[in-house]
């Protein structure tokens, strides 16, 4: 053929595959799919391990960033409530004796009790 041609050039065209070629391609395809699936399973496990390892660190980072932005720390501890009947206020005091919150007295808190009288007398 080459000897009778005027010239040669590169050209793309479609060629029909034989049944043997198709079976061989299918075999390679299934092996490749199995290999990819195994690699994806390894990746999935690695991602889960990574997430588990980094989750507490990311939570700590988020907490610290929030404290830096707001310039306050959320504290949960027992506080001491002391009412000031003259001012009509209820004070919330930390263990260190610092006033951390103040609100108006509720109607039932405004009633003077015997225990308050005894505490003031001491």
mmCIF file of C-alpha atoms in Angstrom:
data_model
loop_
_atom_site.group_PDB
_atom_site.id
_atom_site.type_symbol
_atom_site.label_atom_id
_atom_site.label_comp_id
_atom_site.label_asym_id
_atom_site.label_seq_id
_atom_site.Cartn_x
_atom_site.Cartn_y
_atom_site.Cartn_z
ATOM 1 C CA UNK A 1 0.000 0.000 0.000
ATOM 2 C CA UNK A 2 2.767 2.395 0.950
ATOM 3 C CA UNK A 3 4.546 1.857 -2.363
ATOM 4 C CA UNK A 4 1.448 2.733 -4.410
ATOM 5 C CA UNK A 5 0.489 5.849 -2.387
ATOM 6 C CA UNK A 6 1.301 9.356 -3.542
ATOM 7 C CA UNK A 7 2.011 10.448 0.014
ATOM 8 C CA UNK A 8 1.242 9.657 3.681
ATOM 9 C CA UNK A 9 -0.290 11.784 6.379
ATOM 10 C CA UNK A 10 -1.620 11.290 9.872
ATOM 11 C CA UNK A 11 -5.414 10.983 10.028
ATOM 12 C CA UNK A 12 -7.913 9.973 12.753
ATOM 13 C CA UNK A 13 -10.794 7.621 11.964
ATOM 14 C CA UNK A 14 -13.001 5.064 13.759
ATOM 15 C CA UNK A 15 -12.188 1.358 13.569
ATOM 16 C CA UNK A 16 -14.601 -1.317 14.733
ATOM 17 C CA UNK A 17 -13.215 -3.532 17.513
ATOM 18 C CA UNK A 18 -13.333 -7.308 17.413
ATOM 19 C CA UNK A 19 -15.060 -9.340 20.143
ATOM 20 C CA UNK A 20 -11.676 -10.461 21.485
ATOM 21 C CA UNK A 21 -10.469 -6.846 21.769
ATOM 22 C CA UNK A 22 -13.690 -5.840 23.531
ATOM 23 C CA UNK A 23 -13.345 -8.692 26.054
ATOM 24 C CA UNK A 24 -9.728 -7.749 26.703
ATOM 25 C CA UNK A 25 -10.694 -4.089 27.271
ATOM 26 C CA UNK A 26 -13.507 -5.171 29.617
ATOM 27 C CA UNK A 27 -11.085 -7.284 31.604
ATOM 28 C CA UNK A 28 -8.631 -4.373 31.940
ATOM 29 C CA UNK A 29 -11.497 -2.038 32.843
ATOM 30 C CA UNK A 30 -12.764 -4.288 35.653
ATOM 31 C CA UNK A 31 -9.240 -4.656 37.076
ATOM 32 C CA UNK A 32 -8.729 -0.898 36.947
ATOM 33 C CA UNK A 33 -12.090 -0.316 38.668
ATOM 34 C CA UNK A 34 -11.165 -2.760 41.450
ATOM 35 C CA UNK A 35 -7.808 -0.996 41.934
ATOM 36 C CA UNK A 36 -9.473 2.433 42.100
ATOM 37 C CA UNK A 37 -12.120 1.176 44.551
ATOM 38 C CA UNK A 38 -9.447 -0.227 46.883
ATOM 39 C CA UNK A 39 -7.553 3.077 46.766
ATOM 40 C CA UNK A 40 -10.761 5.025 47.492
ATOM 41 C CA UNK A 41 -11.449 2.829 50.533
ATOM 42 C CA UNK A 42 -7.935 3.507 51.852
ATOM 43 C CA UNK A 43 -8.477 7.236 51.259
ATOM 44 C CA UNK A 44 -11.844 7.139 53.050
ATOM 45 C CA UNK A 45 -10.306 5.512 56.136
ATOM 46 C CA UNK A 46 -7.411 7.990 56.088
ATOM 47 C CA UNK A 47 -9.853 10.918 55.913
ATOM 48 C CA UNK A 48 -11.818 9.551 58.892
ATOM 49 C CA UNK A 49 -8.619 9.174 60.916
ATOM 50 C CA UNK A 50 -7.568 12.699 59.929
ATOM 51 C CA UNK A 51 -10.954 14.172 60.878
ATOM 52 C CA UNK A 52 -10.926 12.385 64.236
ATOM 53 C CA UNK A 53 -7.422 13.639 64.971
ATOM 54 C CA UNK A 54 -8.069 17.252 63.959
ATOM 55 C CA UNK A 55 -11.616 17.753 65.304
ATOM 56 C CA UNK A 56 -10.635 18.560 68.923
ATOM 57 C CA UNK A 57 -7.844 20.842 67.739
ATOM 58 C CA UNK A 58 -10.198 22.691 65.371
ATOM 59 C CA UNK A 59 -12.745 23.098 68.201
ATOM 60 C CA UNK A 60 -10.045 24.562 70.448
ATOM 61 C CA UNK A 61 -8.964 26.917 67.667
ATOM 62 C CA UNK A 62 -12.565 28.078 67.134
ATOM 63 C CA UNK A 63 -13.010 28.650 70.879
ATOM 64 C CA UNK A 64 -9.777 30.640 71.140
ATOM 65 C CA UNK A 65 -10.602 32.714 68.050
ATOM 66 C CA UNK A 66 -14.006 33.561 69.519
ATOM 67 C CA UNK A 67 -12.402 34.658 72.800
ATOM 68 C CA UNK A 68 -9.884 36.803 70.913
ATOM 69 C CA UNK A 69 -12.613 38.426 68.793
ATOM 70 C CA UNK A 70 -15.005 39.081 71.677
ATOM 71 C CA UNK A 71 -12.283 39.741 74.276
ATOM 72 C CA UNK A 72 -14.283 37.732 76.840
ATOM 73 C CA UNK A 73 -14.287 34.186 78.148
ATOM 74 C CA UNK A 74 -17.464 32.294 78.910
ATOM 75 C CA UNK A 75 -17.217 30.923 82.443
ATOM 76 C CA UNK A 76 -19.612 28.423 83.994
ATOM 77 C CA UNK A 77 -19.329 28.209 87.763
ATOM 78 C CA UNK A 78 -21.428 28.586 90.870
ATOM 79 C CA UNK A 79 -22.148 32.220 91.694
ATOM 80 C CA UNK A 80 -23.489 33.850 94.828
ATOM 81 C CA UNK A 81 -26.720 35.855 94.622
ATOM 82 C CA UNK A 82 -26.968 38.770 97.007
ATOM 83 C CA UNK A 83 -29.912 41.120 96.928
ATOM 84 C CA UNK A 84 -29.874 44.812 97.669
ATOM 85 C CA UNK A 85 -33.440 45.689 98.677
ATOM 86 C CA UNK A 86 -32.750 49.436 98.896
ATOM 87 C CA UNK A 87 -31.473 49.509 95.285
ATOM 88 C CA UNK A 88 -33.973 46.857 94.143
ATOM 89 C CA UNK A 89 -31.194 44.794 92.540
ATOM 90 C CA UNK A 90 -29.984 41.185 92.670
ATOM 91 C CA UNK A 91 -26.215 40.850 92.310
ATOM 92 C CA UNK A 92 -24.474 37.752 90.995
ATOM 93 C CA UNK A 93 -20.979 37.449 92.485
ATOM 94 C CA UNK A 94 -18.171 35.127 91.416
ATOM 95 C CA UNK A 95 -16.145 33.059 93.860
ATOM 96 C CA UNK A 96 -13.593 35.881 93.812
ATOM 97 C CA UNK A 97 -16.289 38.336 94.960
ATOM 98 C CA UNK A 98 -16.551 40.142 91.613
ATOM 99 C CA UNK A 99 -19.978 41.352 90.507
ATOM 100 C CA UNK A 100 -20.538 39.535 87.197
ATOM 101 C CA UNK A 101 -24.216 40.308 86.600
ATOM 102 C CA UNK A 102 -26.952 42.457 88.075
ATOM 103 C CA UNK A 103 -30.697 42.499 87.518
ATOM 104 C CA UNK A 104 -33.828 43.976 89.037
ATOM 105 C CA UNK A 105 -35.434 42.068 91.885
ATOM 106 C CA UNK A 106 -38.508 40.013 91.037
ATOM 107 C CA UNK A 107 -41.672 40.797 93.020
ATOM 108 C CA UNK A 108 -41.282 37.744 95.267
ATOM 109 C CA UNK A 109 -37.627 38.658 95.987
ATOM 110 C CA UNK A 110 -38.645 42.141 97.180
ATOM 111 C CA UNK A 111 -40.391 40.725 100.242
ATOM 112 C CA UNK A 112 -38.277 41.055 103.332
ATOM 113 C CA UNK A 113 -37.722 37.753 105.166
ATOM 114 C CA UNK A 114 -36.683 36.914 108.737
ATOM 115 C CA UNK A 115 -33.478 35.226 107.561
ATOM 116 C CA UNK A 116 -32.433 38.423 105.791
ATOM 117 C CA UNK A 117 -33.081 40.407 108.952
ATOM 118 C CA UNK A 118 -30.953 37.997 110.979
ATOM 119 C CA UNK A 119 -28.176 38.078 108.355
ATOM 120 C CA UNK A 120 -28.091 41.891 108.370
ATOM 121 C CA UNK A 121 -28.035 41.980 112.202
ATOM 122 C CA UNK A 122 -24.883 39.808 112.353
#
